[in-house]
Coordinates of C-alpha atoms and ligand atoms in Angstrom, one line a residue:
X1010 CA -183.8 -68.5 108.4
X1011 CA -182.9 -66.9 111.8
X1012 CA -179.6 -68.4 112.9
X1013 CA -178.2 -68.4 116.4
X1014 CA -174.6 -69.5 115.5
X1015 CA -172.4 -69.3 112.4
X1016 CA -171.2 -72.9 112.9
X1017 CA -172.8 -75.9 114.6
X1018 CA -170.4 -78.9 115.1
X1019 CA -171.7 -82.3 116.1
X1020 CA -169.1 -84.5 117.9
X1021 CA -166.4 -83.8 120.4
X1022 CA -163.7 -86.1 119.0
X1023 CA -160.6 -84.7 117.4
X1024 CA -162.4 -84.0 114.1
X1025 CA -165.3 -82.1 115.7
X1026 CA -162.9 -80.2 118.0
X1027 CA -160.7 -79.4 115.0
X1028 CA -163.7 -77.9 113.2
X1029 CA -164.6 -75.8 116.3
X1030 CA -161.0 -74.7 116.7
X1031 CA -160.7 -73.6 113.1
X1032 CA -164.1 -71.8 113.2
X1033 CA -163.2 -70.0 116.4
X1034 CA -159.9 -68.9 114.9
X1035 CA -161.9 -67.5 112.0
X1036 CA -163.8 -65.3 114.4
X1037 CA -167.1 -67.3 114.0
X1038 CA -169.8 -68.0 116.6
X1039 CA -169.6 -71.7 117.3
X1040 CA -171.6 -74.3 119.2
X1041 CA -170.5 -77.9 119.6
X1042 CA -172.8 -80.6 120.8
X1043 CA -172.1 -84.2 121.8
X1044 CA -174.5 -86.9 122.9
X1045 CA -172.1 -87.9 125.7
X1046 CA -171.0 -85.9 128.8
X1047 CA -167.4 -85.8 127.6
X1048 CA -165.3 -87.2 124.8
X1049 CA -165.3 -91.0 124.9
X1050 CA -164.9 -92.0 121.3
X1051 CA -161.9 -93.1 119.3
X1052 CA -160.1 -89.9 120.2
X1053 CA -159.5 -91.0 123.8
X1054 CA -159.0 -94.7 123.1
X1055 CA -156.0 -94.4 120.8
X1056 CA -152.2 -94.2 121.2
X1057 CA -152.0 -90.4 120.9
X1058 CA -149.4 -90.9 118.2
X1059 CA -149.2 -88.2 115.5
X1060 CA -147.5 -90.4 112.9
X1061 CA -146.6 -87.7 110.4
X1062 CA -143.3 -89.4 109.3
X1063 CA -145.0 -92.6 108.1
X1064 CA -147.6 -91.0 105.8
X1065 CA -147.4 -90.4 102.1
X1066 CA -149.1 -88.2 99.5
X1067 CA -152.3 -86.4 100.6
X1068 CA -152.1 -87.9 104.1
X1069 CA -148.5 -86.7 104.5
X1070 CA -149.6 -83.2 103.6
X1071 CA -152.5 -83.3 106.0
X1072 CA -150.3 -84.7 108.7
X1073 CA -147.7 -82.0 108.3
X1074 CA -150.5 -79.4 108.5
X1075 CA -151.9 -81.1 111.6
X1076 CA -148.5 -81.2 113.1
X1077 CA -148.2 -77.4 112.9
X1078 CA -151.7 -77.1 114.3
X1079 CA -150.9 -79.4 117.3
X1080 CA -147.8 -77.3 118.1
X1081 CA -149.9 -74.1 117.9
X1082 CA -152.5 -75.8 120.2
X1083 CA -149.8 -76.7 122.7
X1084 CA -148.4 -73.1 122.7
X1085 CA -151.9 -71.6 123.2
X1086 CA -153.4 -74.1 125.7
X1087 CA -150.4 -75.5 127.6
X1088 CA -151.3 -79.0 126.5
X1089 CA -148.1 -81.1 126.8
X1090 CA -147.0 -82.4 123.3
X1091 CA -143.7 -84.3 122.8
X1092 CA -141.8 -83.6 119.6
X1093 CA -139.5 -86.0 117.6
X1094 CA -141.7 -88.5 119.2
X1095 CA -141.6 -91.6 117.0
X1096 CA -139.2 -94.6 116.8
X1097 CA -139.2 -97.8 114.8
X1098 CA -137.4 -100.8 116.3
X1099 CA -135.9 -103.5 114.0
X1100 CA -135.3 -107.1 115.0
X1101 CA -134.4 -108.4 111.5
X1102 CA -132.3 -107.2 108.6
X1103 CA -135.4 -106.9 106.3
X1104 CA -136.9 -104.4 108.8
X1105 CA -133.6 -102.3 108.7
X1106 CA -133.8 -102.4 104.9
X1107 CA -137.3 -100.8 104.9
X1108 CA -136.0 -98.0 107.3
X1109 CA -132.9 -97.5 105.2
X1110 CA -134.9 -97.1 102.0
X1111 CA -137.2 -94.5 103.5
X1112 CA -134.3 -92.7 105.2
X1113 CA -132.8 -92.2 101.8
X1114 CA -135.9 -90.3 100.7
X1115 CA -137.0 -88.6 103.9
X1116 CA -134.9 -86.4 106.2
X1117 CA -137.2 -87.0 109.1
X1118 CA -136.1 -90.6 109.3
X1119 CA -132.8 -91.0 111.2
X1120 CA -131.3 -94.4 111.2
X1121 CA -130.1 -95.7 114.6
X1122 CA -127.7 -98.5 115.5
X1123 CA -128.9 -101.1 118.0
X1124 CA -127.1 -99.3 120.8
X1125 CA -128.6 -96.0 119.9
X1126 CA -132.2 -97.2 119.6
X1127 CA -131.7 -99.1 122.9
X1128 CA -130.7 -95.7 124.5
X1129 CA -133.6 -93.9 122.7
X1130 CA -136.0 -96.4 124.2
X1131 CA -134.8 -95.9 127.8
X1132 CA -132.1 -98.6 127.6
X1133 CA -134.6 -101.5 127.8
X1134 CA -135.1 -103.2 124.4
X1135 CA -134.5 -106.9 123.9
X1136 CA -131.1 -108.4 123.0
X1137 CA -132.2 -109.3 119.4
X1138 CA -132.8 -105.7 118.4
X1139 CA -130.5 -105.0 115.4
X1140 CA -131.2 -101.3 114.8
X1141 CA -134.0 -98.8 114.3
X1142 CA -134.9 -95.3 113.3
X1143 CA -136.1 -92.1 114.9
X1144 CA -139.1 -90.5 113.2
X1145 CA -138.6 -86.8 113.7
X1146 CA -141.8 -85.5 112.2
X1147 CA -143.9 -87.4 114.8
X1148 CA -145.6 -86.0 117.8
X1149 CA -147.1 -87.6 120.9
X1150 CA -150.0 -86.5 123.0
X1151 CA -151.7 -88.2 126.0
X1152 CA -154.9 -89.6 124.4
X1153 CA -156.9 -89.8 127.6
X1154 CA -156.6 -86.1 128.5
X1155 CA -156.0 -84.3 125.2
X1156 CA -159.5 -84.1 123.7
X1157 CA -161.1 -83.3 127.1
X1158 CA -158.6 -80.6 127.8
X1159 CA -158.9 -79.1 124.3
X1160 CA -162.7 -79.1 124.7
X1161 CA -162.4 -77.3 128.1
X1162 CA -160.1 -74.7 126.7
X1163 CA -162.3 -74.1 123.7
X1164 CA -165.4 -74.0 125.8
X1165 CA -163.8 -71.1 127.8
X1166 CA -163.3 -68.9 124.7
X1167 CA -165.6 -66.1 123.9
X1168 CA -168.0 -67.1 121.1
X1169 CA -167.7 -70.8 121.7
X1170 CA -170.4 -72.9 123.4
X1171 CA -170.5 -76.6 124.3
X1172 CA -173.7 -78.5 125.0
X1173 CA -173.0 -82.0 126.3
X1174 CA -175.5 -84.8 126.5
X1175 CA -177.2 -83.3 123.4
X1176 CA -177.7 -85.8 120.5
X1177 CA -178.1 -84.7 116.9
X1178 CA -181.2 -86.3 115.6
X1179 CA -181.5 -84.9 112.0
X1180 CA -182.2 -82.0 109.8
X1181 CA -185.4 -80.0 110.2
X1182 CA -184.9 -77.4 107.5
X1183 CA -181.9 -76.4 105.4
X1184 CA -181.6 -73.7 102.7
X1185 CA -179.0 -71.3 101.3
X1186 CA -179.0 -69.2 104.5
X1187 CA -178.4 -72.0 107.0
X1188 CA -179.8 -75.1 108.6
X1189 CA -181.9 -75.9 111.6
X1190 CA -181.3 -79.3 113.1
X1191 CA -183.2 -81.4 115.6
X1192 CA -181.3 -82.4 118.8
X1193 CA -182.3 -84.1 122.0
X1194 CA -182.2 -80.6 123.6
X1195 CA -184.3 -78.8 121.1
X1196 CA -183.7 -77.2 117.6
X1197 CA -180.5 -75.3 116.8
X1198 CA -180.1 -73.1 113.8
X1199 CA -176.7 -72.3 112.4
X1200 CA -175.2 -70.9 109.2
X1201 CA -173.3 -74.1 108.6
X1202 CA -173.5 -77.5 110.3
X1203 CA -170.6 -80.1 110.4
X1204 CA -171.5 -83.6 111.5
X1205 CA -168.3 -85.1 112.8
X1206 CA -169.5 -88.4 114.4
X1207 CA -166.8 -90.7 113.1
X1208 CA -168.0 -94.3 112.6
X1209 CA -171.5 -93.5 113.7
X1210 CA -172.3 -91.6 110.5
X1211 CA -174.3 -94.6 109.3
X1212 CA -176.8 -94.0 112.2
X1213 CA -177.5 -90.5 110.9
X1214 CA -176.9 -90.7 107.1
X1215 CA -177.1 -94.4 106.2
X1216 CA -177.2 -93.9 102.4
X1217 CA -174.1 -91.7 102.5
X1218 CA -172.2 -94.1 104.7
X1219 CA -173.3 -97.1 102.6
X1220 CA -172.4 -95.4 99.3
X1221 CA -168.9 -94.8 100.7
X1222 CA -168.6 -98.4 101.8
X1223 CA -168.0 -97.2 105.4
X1224 CA -167.7 -99.8 108.1
X1225 CA -166.5 -100.0 111.7
X1226 CA -163.0 -101.1 112.5
X1227 CA -162.7 -102.6 116.0
X1228 CA -159.3 -102.6 117.7
X1229 CA -158.1 -104.4 120.9
X1230 CA -156.0 -102.2 123.2
X1231 CA -154.4 -102.6 126.7
X1232 CA -152.8 -100.4 129.3
X1233 CA -150.1 -101.8 131.5
X1234 CA -149.0 -101.0 135.0
X1235 CA -146.0 -98.7 135.1
X1236 CA -143.1 -101.1 134.2
X1237 CA -140.6 -98.8 135.9
X1238 CA -139.0 -97.8 132.6
X1239 CA -139.2 -94.6 130.6
X1240 CA -139.8 -94.9 126.8
X1241 CA -140.1 -91.3 125.4
X1242 CA -141.1 -92.0 121.8
X1243 CA -144.1 -93.9 120.4
X1244 CA -142.5 -97.3 119.3
X1245 CA -143.4 -99.0 116.0
X1246 CA -142.4 -102.6 115.2
X1247 CA -142.3 -104.7 112.1
X1248 CA -146.1 -104.9 111.5
X1249 CA -146.3 -101.1 111.7
X1250 CA -143.8 -100.9 108.8
X1251 CA -146.4 -102.8 106.7
X1252 CA -149.3 -100.5 107.8
X1253 CA -148.0 -96.9 107.4
X1254 CA -147.8 -96.1 103.7
X1255 CA -144.4 -94.4 103.6
X1256 CA -142.8 -97.6 104.9
X1257 CA -145.2 -100.1 103.2
X1258 CA -144.5 -98.5 99.8
X1259 CA -140.8 -99.1 99.9
X1260 CA -139.5 -102.0 97.6
X1261 CA -137.9 -103.5 100.7
X1262 CA -141.3 -104.0 102.4
X1263 CA -142.1 -106.9 100.1
X1264 CA -139.4 -109.1 101.6
X1265 CA -140.5 -108.2 105.1
X1266 CA -144.2 -109.0 104.3
X1267 CA -143.2 -112.4 102.7
X1268 CA -141.2 -113.4 105.8
X1269 CA -143.8 -112.4 108.3
X1270 CA -146.6 -114.1 106.3
X1271 CA -144.6 -117.3 106.2
X1272 CA -143.3 -117.3 109.8
X1273 CA -145.9 -115.2 111.7
X1274 CA -149.3 -115.8 110.0
X1275 CA -151.0 -115.1 113.4
X1276 CA -149.9 -111.5 113.2
X1277 CA -151.8 -111.1 109.9
X1278 CA -154.8 -113.2 111.0
X1279 CA -155.5 -110.6 113.7
X1280 CA -154.4 -107.8 111.3
X1281 CA -152.0 -106.4 113.9
X1282 CA -150.0 -103.2 114.2
X1283 CA -147.9 -103.9 117.2
X1284 CA -146.8 -100.7 118.8
X1285 CA -146.8 -98.9 122.2
X1286 CA -146.6 -95.5 123.8
X1287 CA -146.2 -94.4 127.4
X1288 CA -148.8 -92.4 129.4
X1289 CA -147.6 -89.7 131.8
X1290 CA -148.2 -92.1 134.8
X1291 CA -145.8 -94.6 133.2
X1292 CA -148.4 -97.1 132.0
X1293 CA -147.8 -98.4 128.4
X1294 CA -150.6 -98.2 125.9
X1295 CA -150.1 -101.3 123.8
X1296 CA -152.0 -102.6 120.8
X1297 CA -153.4 -103.3 118.4
X1298 CA -155.5 -105.6 116.1
X1299 CA -158.1 -104.7 113.5
X1300 CA -161.4 -106.2 112.5
X1301 CA -163.7 -104.5 110.0
X1302 CA -167.5 -105.1 110.1
X1303 CA -170.7 -103.0 109.7
X1304 CA -171.5 -103.9 113.3
X1305 CA -168.6 -105.0 115.4
X1306 CA -168.7 -107.6 118.2
X1307 CA -168.2 -105.9 121.5
X1308 CA -166.3 -108.9 122.9
X1309 CA -162.5 -108.9 123.2
X1310 CA -160.7 -112.1 122.0
X1311 CA -158.2 -113.1 124.7
X1312 CA -155.9 -114.9 122.2
X1313 CA -155.5 -111.6 120.3
X1314 CA -154.7 -109.7 123.5
X1315 CA -152.2 -112.4 124.5
X1316 CA -150.5 -112.2 121.0
X1317 CA -150.2 -108.4 121.3
X1318 CA -148.9 -108.5 124.8
X1319 CA -146.3 -111.2 123.9
X1320 CA -145.0 -109.2 121.0
X1321 CA -144.5 -106.0 123.1
X1322 CA -142.9 -108.1 125.9
X1323 CA -140.5 -109.6 123.3
X1324 CA -139.5 -106.1 122.1
X1325 CA -138.9 -104.8 125.6
X1326 CA -137.4 -108.0 126.9
X1327 CA -139.5 -107.9 130.0
X1328 CA -142.9 -109.1 131.4
X1329 CA -145.7 -106.5 131.6
X1330 CA -148.8 -106.5 133.9
X1331 CA -152.1 -105.4 132.3
X1332 CA -154.2 -102.8 134.1
X1333 CA -157.0 -102.2 131.6
X1334 CA -158.3 -103.6 128.3
X1335 CA -160.7 -101.9 125.9
X1336 CA -162.1 -101.9 122.4
X1337 CA -161.5 -98.9 120.2
X1338 CA -163.6 -98.3 117.1
X1339 CA -163.0 -96.0 114.2
X1340 CA -164.6 -95.5 110.7
X1341 CA -163.0 -97.5 107.8
X1342 CA -163.6 -97.7 104.1
X1343 CA -161.5 -99.2 101.3
X1344 CA -161.8 -96.2 98.9
X1345 CA -160.1 -93.4 100.9
X1346 CA -158.7 -92.2 104.2
X1347 CA -161.5 -89.7 104.8
X1348 CA -165.1 -89.0 103.8
X1349 CA -166.7 -85.6 103.3
X1350 CA -170.3 -85.3 102.1
X1351 CA -173.0 -82.7 101.7
X1352 CA -176.1 -84.0 103.6
X1353 CA -178.2 -80.9 102.7
X1354 CA -177.6 -77.2 101.9
X1355 CA -175.1 -76.0 104.6
X1356 CA -175.0 -79.4 106.3
X1357 CA -171.8 -81.4 105.8
X1358 CA -170.4 -84.7 107.2
X1359 CA -166.7 -85.2 107.8
X1360 CA -165.1 -88.5 109.1
X1361 CA -161.6 -89.9 109.0
X1362 CA -162.0 -93.4 107.5
X1363 CA -158.7 -95.0 108.5
X1364 CA -156.7 -95.0 111.8
X1365 CA -155.0 -91.7 111.5
X1366 CA -157.4 -89.1 113.0
X1367 CA -154.9 -87.8 115.6
X1368 CA -152.3 -87.5 112.7
X1369 CA -154.4 -85.7 110.1
X1370 CA -157.6 -84.6 112.0
X1371 CA -156.8 -80.9 112.7
X1372 CA -155.8 -80.0 109.2
X1373 CA -158.6 -82.1 107.7
X1374 CA -161.1 -80.2 109.9
X1375 CA -159.7 -76.8 108.9
X1376 CA -159.9 -77.7 105.2
X1377 CA -163.4 -79.1 105.6
X1378 CA -164.5 -75.9 107.3
X1379 CA -162.9 -73.9 104.5
X1380 CA -164.5 -76.1 101.8
X1381 CA -161.2 -76.9 100.2
X1382 CA -161.2 -80.8 100.5
X1383 CA -161.6 -82.7 97.3
X1384 CA -163.2 -86.0 98.3
Ligands
FAD1529 C1 -157.5 -98.1 119.3 C2 -157.2 -97.0 118.4 C3 -155.9 -96.5 118.2 C4 -155.7 -95.4 117.4 N1 -154.4 -94.9 117.3 C5 -154.2 -93.8 116.6 C6 -153.0 -93.1 116.7 O1 -152.1 -93.4 117.5 N2 -152.8 -92.0 115.9 C7 -153.8 -91.6 115.0 O2 -153.5 -90.7 114.3 N3 -155.0 -92.1 115.0 C8 -155.2 -93.2 115.8 N4 -156.5 -93.8 115.8 C9 -157.5 -93.2 115.0 C10 -158.2 -92.0 115.7 O3 -158.3 -92.2 117.0 C11 -159.5 -91.6 115.0 O4 -159.3 -91.5 113.6 C12 -160.1 -90.3 115.5 O5 -160.0 -90.3 116.9 C13 -161.5 -90.1 115.0 O6 -161.9 -88.9 115.6 P1 -163.5 -88.5 115.4 O7 -163.6 -87.1 116.0 O8 -163.9 -88.7 114.0 O9 -164.3 -89.6 116.2 P2 -164.6 -89.8 117.7 O10 -163.4 -89.5 118.6 O11 -165.1 -91.2 117.9 O12 -165.7 -88.8 118.1 C14 -167.0 -88.8 117.6 C15 -167.9 -88.1 118.6 O13 -169.2 -88.0 118.0 C16 -170.2 -88.1 119.1 N5 -171.5 -88.5 118.5 C17 -171.8 -89.6 117.8 N6 -173.0 -89.5 117.4 C18 -173.6 -88.4 117.8 C19 -174.9 -87.7 117.8 N7 -175.9 -88.3 117.1 N8 -175.1 -86.6 118.4 C20 -174.0 -86.0 119.1 N9 -172.8 -86.5 119.2 C21 -172.6 -87.7 118.6 C22 -169.6 -89.2 120.0 O14 -170.1 -89.1 121.3 C23 -168.1 -88.8 119.9 O15 -167.7 -88.0 121.0 C24 -156.7 -94.9 116.6 C25 -158.0 -95.3 116.8 C26 -158.3 -96.3 117.7 C27 -159.7 -96.8 117.9

């Protein structure tokens, strides 16, 4: 087969960009296509929180690799990235106990007194805060601008081409020498093809997505007006401690779960992870809730938005005004945090299947390109 590129990447989210970046760094000729005119998927709808401190096992390894890659991206592109950028705030003794247990095992977790965590969060947390922790392996990027800026930077490198508004439609021919795929802009032939379309893999390879038990997870998010305070780290709360494995796997987490299930069942009914980060213009990105379905309802539930807003207001001890609301969607499956699959000779799919693409995506992509992932 006559090939025009070494690597064709489908999708301009962080996973697709990570493949293109790694391929470019390997000196390969790369083309990236996306059906949209710019990145508008999960990679721009999130908190921009690289939550490396809270991961365990393989995700921790991928997160630490991704962390290094983000720092290298920042150095090469000028993208602003904040370091030591995570904090967890505790409003009850059982939350402190979870943080203490992880701090015993992990140097990146630094316990903070109530006064210290108040200062870390710009001096604004509510009176009932009893302590907290800094999460030093964490990074923070601005989610609205990071993927578009990385795409711009990559698109200006020699040997990298972007084609926007070009949808991947399927495989025309694939053999040991490469693959030719159909797109809405004509056929493209490449030595290897990586389909990085996140939760939309079921549109393109339904059997692969179904076999993996892949669904969509829909999340409710909001952006506030600038409340006039400055909160440098991404801030996690009690529900986050039950979501991120390194915290959730502590023995102390059981008591926290029992208390919240008993006293705050509404937080579980909406499957919340109450957290927030601040955008450069001062607006707070606040969220989130989770609902898994094959096809998700596009309609936001106002009672869930009110619950999230109330929780963040309680942590900050102040009222917030909402400027925007939106739904984010990512791929989810019970059996693993990512999915890689061979769709045909030299055609591979790669999706993160839990809510950590910003945290693990760059290293996952590099390993996917290198063919060193195991599942
Ligand atoms: C609300 C929310 C909050 C989150 N918070 C965090 C966080 O703070 N930290 C973290 O680590 N993770 C977070 N995540 C998870 C993270 O955002 C995702 O795991 C990650 O962005 C997935 O990246 P992706 O490249 O796979 O998908 P996407 O960013 O969705 O990109 C997929 C791309 O594929 C393109 N595409 C689809 N089909 C086609 C086709 N047929 N042809 C061409 N192009 C196509 C789409 O246009 C899109 O640009 C969050 C997710 C959400 C939704």
